[in-house]
Amino acid sequence: MASDRPLLISSPETPRAVEDLPTIPIYTDLAKSGSENPKLASAMDSHNPLGNSANTEPTLNSYFQRSNSSIKSRASRGNSVREVSFDNSGSKPPRHGSRGAESDGFSMSQRELSDEDARLIYINDPGKSNERYEFAGNTIRTGKYSVLTFLPRNLFEQFHRLAYIYFLVIAILNQLPQLAVFGRTASVLPLAFVLLVTAIKDAYEDWRRHRSDRVENNRTALVLGDEGFHEKEWKNIRVGEIIKISANDTLPCDIVLLSTSDPTGVAYVQTINLDGESNLKTRYARQETISRMSQNERMSGLIKSEKPNRNIYGFQANMEIDGKRLSLGPSNIVLRGCEIKNTAWAIGVAVYCGRETKAMLNSSGAPSKRSRLESHMNTETIYLSGFLVSLCTIVSVLAAVWLRRHRHELDYLPFYRRKSYVDEGDPKNYKYYGWGWEIVFTFLMSVIVFQIMIPISLYISMELVRIGQAYFMIQDNKLYDEASHSRFQCRALNINEDLGQVKYVFSDKTGTLTENKMEFQCASIWGVDYSGGTTCIPGDGFSAQVDGQVWRPKMKVKVDPELERLSKIGKQTEEGKHIHDFFLALAACNTIVPMVVETPDPDVRLIDYQGESPDEQALVYAAAAYGFMLLERTSGHIVIDIHGERQRFDVLGLHEFDSDRKRMSVILGCPDNTVKVFVKGADTSMFSVIDKFSNMNIIRATEGHLHNFSSLGLRTLVVGMRDLNSSEFDQWKLAFENASTALIGRAALLRKIASRIENNLTVLGASGIEDKLQQGVPEAIESLRMAGIKVWLLTGDKQETAISIGYSSKLLTGNMTQIIISNKSKESCKKSLEDAIVSSNKLMTQSGVAQNTEGTSGTAGTPVALIIDGTSLVYILDGELEEQLFQLARGCSVVLCCRVAPLQKAGIVALIKKRTEDMTLAIGDGANDVSMIQMADVGIGISGQEGRQAVMASDFAMGQFRFLVPLLLVHGHWNYQRMGYMILYNFYRNAVLVFVLFWYILYTCYTATSAISDWSSVLYSVVYTSVPTIVVAILDKDLSSRTLLKHPPLYGSGQREECYNQKLFWITMVDTVWQSAVIFFVPLLAYWRSTIDGPGIGDLWTLGVVISVNIHLAMDVMRWTWITHAAIWGSIVATVICIFIIDAIPTLPTYWAIFNMMGTGLFWLCLLGIIVGTVLPRFVVKVLYQYFFPSDIQIAREAEKFGHSRESGGGRRGGIIEMNPILEPQQRLSR
């Protein structure tokens, strides 16, 4: 059975596998100073710079953070394009780098630690730690409610919807005797039902959270007590306690490591539960604490740490033990939710517990967003409210006139008797409050009668429909990623329909369009390009002999035969020396952890290089392929097999990558008694620290090779080095010690020290790594473009890389004219934008004239691609030039933004959101995409190689970029079409009943009475008509997924808002007035001279309304299923049964009314007349409109059903369905 284990030496005193390796005689004061600063592996003694070796293993306090500064690129196709470049040289460019997740999304760890921001933790003394400071306990609570707070808090949250407050006021008014129209109980039931259903749903979700919390809190861990370690429930763990974690256990809280099973204090952790990354990370205990714990001493000390914050990649603290002050960093803390791997045990002190842990602080969901359709619906709701007020005003005014005209008859009118003659003497007024108050009461009573004009059931119907839509999106196999075995995630249920109206897609590149799986392709070493072209062949793979076994890298890399031959020469020649140093830098300057994996062959082992950065993995695998195989890594040294000779290098210091420097460096003590610093980073940061006076020819050659690599779409890194003498190392060591223990300004000091040592470098060369496009990306972008969606690429890559990716992904085409803006001052940016706008307009005008001359009808000009860099955006997004950029970009077919920072990505999205009504979508996979995802109307996270930060901040998550096509073109189209129709239908069905009640009031002396029974009024929106609209909104399909994918322009119906707009709303209201008049007047005229009572004709009206609105819905159903049949026809049957039950209750005024009515033929004749009168006109208009003015959807439906083209205009010609043009907003309005 295969197993993984770290390639570490068993003990620093007995190296075993490396006992015969050459070692560097380190400086004599290392033994005494190593414990004072375990981040150093050696120190210098100016009196004895080269002493004997000391067996001391230091702790490497490294800051593990993803290196995402590498230049990201992709292979370019050989297209010939016209290019308009606006590249003006100006003043010195400003600093515009992004700190990504470290600067904005996370707060504390990237700032400096001060006394006000710190808290004191007494090691192994939780009582004292919690005596002065109110630290959180380790109990977690993700539930929102408790038994006592559920009812008030849940009701408070639900009544944030103004419609609920409206219905609450209506229910309260109906409780007043003067305004009682319906029964007091019946008037409360609709609102109570909606509140109850939502409360049950919220209670169930919260119960599940509480159950999960209970399981989590009752787990146990080993905690140090008076008699050693004993089990303790997680919820009882306190800050300051010492905890022991075994292999494969999950951490109960955030701990600072004190000791591990490894003598060097290293521990391997997996953070997949925290950020989704499965690669192992290394964390370290300080040497001072390792020795104390190994001697079983009662350890005590003080930790001064930063306050709790969300930055999972940062940590600042100091630890005082025995009067010594030690610095602590991100590599010394292990967070709650992480698992210990390949380490027998680890011991640490709890520093953050419960809700203060970084995992809990990051557990907040995606920001709440509101769908565009729901926002438009609120406008129509205001219109309906105005309608409601108008109807009530009409009724109250007519009532006032009627009361004035009949004021002398009010005393004895039987239906409006004003005087009560029960008492002897002068009669008193009976339920009459005077002419003025009667008008007011009539208005309020009318509001109560017409209350369902605002459909309260619509809100809960929308929630249920969105849940159903999300279920089908999640279950769609076209959105299932087989590589990662992940399904589509719907993290925000309230914007499903927005997927059908997207106009702009803003995409990241690395990990979004590309796989983020790097393959080393070529290198430039000492001015020589070893790309090799077609001579690169898959190598057999370099192997090393270790303890009688053959160890090979797990992944094979293509090698250049010439470079492989030269790498074997060693340092015998000048050329061989540079190649040796280059690959040594690739193998050593990283944070990769080598893991050995067993194979079926007991004599063969595979080395799996684990690391947080795919770039570093690719470089280490490349170094191994050329004979520089990294075998072991401890906290203080590394072992590299160099062409069969194992050599040990002491890691004397490490400066991890950060977004300011954009590079990392390692200080190595080499076997030849030299100390060297190796540096690698982005070209923009490396060439500023290269010694340009000693090797200008090499620098120029390397720059040219970098340009070539980028043009081929390769990610590039520059590698440099220099030797350190004893004086330089001594100065660095002293400064590093002071900076590491500084209380204020530590991060800035460490960056400054790193910059001092990372200078005057000798350039060794550059590497080229290929990041392949994901499967189906070019086809997906082409489909999106055909659907009228503009795709913008926002990347941190250099310009050549962005252009190359543009061609390979079909974002750029050969017939596009490129406008390039790259400036270094505000004035040059302004001039470039002005010139670019003129050029763009000129191109479009010339193309339009040419098209008109040729007799074509298209309005589109020559496609223009805008390419702009981050330096220019610094000035443009400052405010004054934003409008000019918008005017230029909106006319371009494609926009590529290169070298952009995370906040600039969000700024580009905001540029479009603020100036257009178009729907925006942002898609990315990394922490640097979070701000862009949250800014866009729809945010999609790719669950890829860069953790789960983007997924956690997104509205939807999926595995591949190509899934965007079925998500938008199929599910987005369906969701928008269904939801738009459901909203209109809900307005329609309620308005029909309201107008029927309005007609009735006009014939009852404006007394605001209702012919519909109280219970039928309550059940109308709940039982009679609610289920069919929900079922249709979940299951109905106007077109099949195959047709929608085959004809992307069909997506334009959502962009043109064809399914829901104000025109459709007013047409629906007009149809509502007609249908309500038919339903009311047909029975009224039929029974005009009869003796039928109000409840009897009220039941007939109820049945007429329910049957009409359900047949109306059935006419619009486009794809029937047995569920649809059961819902629509079952609702009519359910209505009849409910009326039977209501009329069979003797205590109700409607007793036996329906049975008396149904016994006559006139009843059935009236029902038939109602159906024909309401449905037939709509049917005729619909047929005529679809025949003479067919929409794209109608044409596609006919083509899908009949399989042939329509011979008349508007059909298909030559097998191609003619689509309506997708217009810009201005063109849409002009129409």
XYZ file of N, CA, C and O in Angstrom, residues 123-124 222-224 229 237-238 240-245 251 253-260 285 289 293 299 303 332 334 345-351:
148
model
N 1.729 31.636 28.590
C 1.825 30.239 28.185
C 1.581 29.328 29.384
O 2.176 29.504 30.446
N 0.692 28.368 29.192
C 0.360 27.357 30.203
C -0.244 27.986 31.460
O -0.174 27.415 32.546
N -6.183 16.776 23.389
C -5.298 16.583 24.539
C -4.783 17.938 25.011
O -4.149 18.672 24.245
N -5.035 18.249 26.295
C -4.637 19.523 26.880
C -3.746 19.242 28.086
O -4.018 18.329 28.882
N -2.686 20.026 28.220
C -1.729 19.825 29.313
C -2.325 20.288 30.643
O -2.819 21.416 30.763
N -0.942 15.364 29.883
C -1.995 15.642 28.909
C -3.225 14.783 29.192
O -3.120 13.585 29.462
N -11.669 24.532 25.857
C -10.280 24.975 25.690
C -10.220 26.492 25.813
O -11.074 27.208 25.285
N -9.183 27.003 26.489
C -9.035 28.428 26.695
C -7.693 28.922 26.159
O -6.737 28.159 26.014
N -4.139 30.255 26.074
C -3.025 30.066 26.993
C -2.751 28.617 27.315
O -1.666 28.283 27.808
N -3.701 27.708 27.037
C -3.493 26.296 27.332
C -2.606 25.663 26.278
O -2.614 26.050 25.101
N -1.849 24.656 26.685
C -0.967 23.920 25.782
C -1.707 22.678 25.296
O -2.254 21.909 26.095
N -1.700 22.482 23.979
C -2.493 21.431 23.347
C -1.571 20.519 22.560
O -0.596 20.981 21.936
N -1.875 19.242 22.570
C -1.114 18.259 21.806
C -2.009 17.684 20.713
O -3.116 17.212 20.974
N -1.503 17.720 19.478
C -2.251 17.238 18.313
C -1.492 16.065 17.705
O -0.274 16.139 17.509
N -7.055 20.665 14.108
C -6.757 21.592 15.191
C -8.032 22.233 15.722
O -8.875 22.690 14.943
N -8.181 24.999 17.594
C -8.062 26.452 17.685
C -6.759 26.858 17.010
O -6.012 26.006 16.523
N -6.487 28.142 16.965
C -5.229 28.630 16.398
C -4.130 28.500 17.450
O -4.264 29.046 18.563
N -3.051 27.795 17.110
C -1.979 27.561 18.081
C -0.643 28.012 17.520
O -0.415 27.976 16.311
N 0.218 28.455 18.415
C 1.620 28.709 18.084
C 2.397 27.454 18.442
O 2.320 26.960 19.571
N 3.136 26.917 17.471
C 3.869 25.674 17.706
C 4.967 25.870 18.751
O 5.727 26.849 18.700
N 5.055 24.898 19.662
C 6.117 24.882 20.653
C 7.089 23.748 20.418
O 8.280 23.874 20.699
N 6.583 22.615 19.902
C 7.435 21.459 19.668
C 6.700 20.499 18.754
O 5.464 20.529 18.656
N 7.463 19.649 18.062
C 6.870 18.624 17.198
C 7.659 17.328 17.366
O 8.709 17.291 18.030
N 8.386 25.175 14.890
C 8.492 25.590 16.293
C 9.859 26.229 16.507
O 10.840 25.872 15.844
N 11.807 26.744 22.340
C 10.662 26.023 22.912
C 10.785 24.524 22.696
O 10.286 23.731 23.498
N 10.340 21.833 25.797
C 9.309 20.799 25.792
C 9.925 19.407 25.800
O 9.388 18.474 26.394
N 6.701 24.614 31.162
C 7.050 25.773 30.353
C 6.161 26.963 30.716
O 4.957 26.831 30.952
N 3.394 35.588 25.367
C 3.258 35.861 23.934
C 2.482 37.158 23.773
O 1.398 37.331 24.340
N 4.913 30.028 12.190
C 4.897 29.475 13.546
C 3.497 29.197 14.069
O 3.337 28.661 15.159
N -0.424 27.544 13.478
C -1.264 26.598 12.748
C -2.713 26.927 13.104
O -3.048 27.070 14.286
N 3.254 14.013 16.100
C 2.535 14.871 17.039
C 3.098 16.280 16.973
O 4.216 16.500 16.509
N 2.299 17.201 17.452
C 2.733 18.594 17.540
C 2.115 19.188 18.791
O 0.978 18.869 19.164
N 2.862 20.067 19.461
C 2.402 20.714 20.681
C 2.435 22.219 20.461
O 3.398 22.765 19.910
N 1.367 22.876 20.884
C 1.310 24.320 20.728
C 0.465 24.954 21.803
O -0.253 24.282 22.548
N 0.523 26.281 21.866
C -0.244 27.043 22.838
C -1.365 27.769 22.106
O -1.160 28.352 21.034
N -2.558 27.723 22.671
C -3.714 28.355 22.052
C -3.592 29.873 22.143
O -3.390 30.429 23.227
N -3.683 30.531 20.984
C -3.606 31.996 20.958
C -4.928 32.628 20.543
O -5.249 33.739 20.953
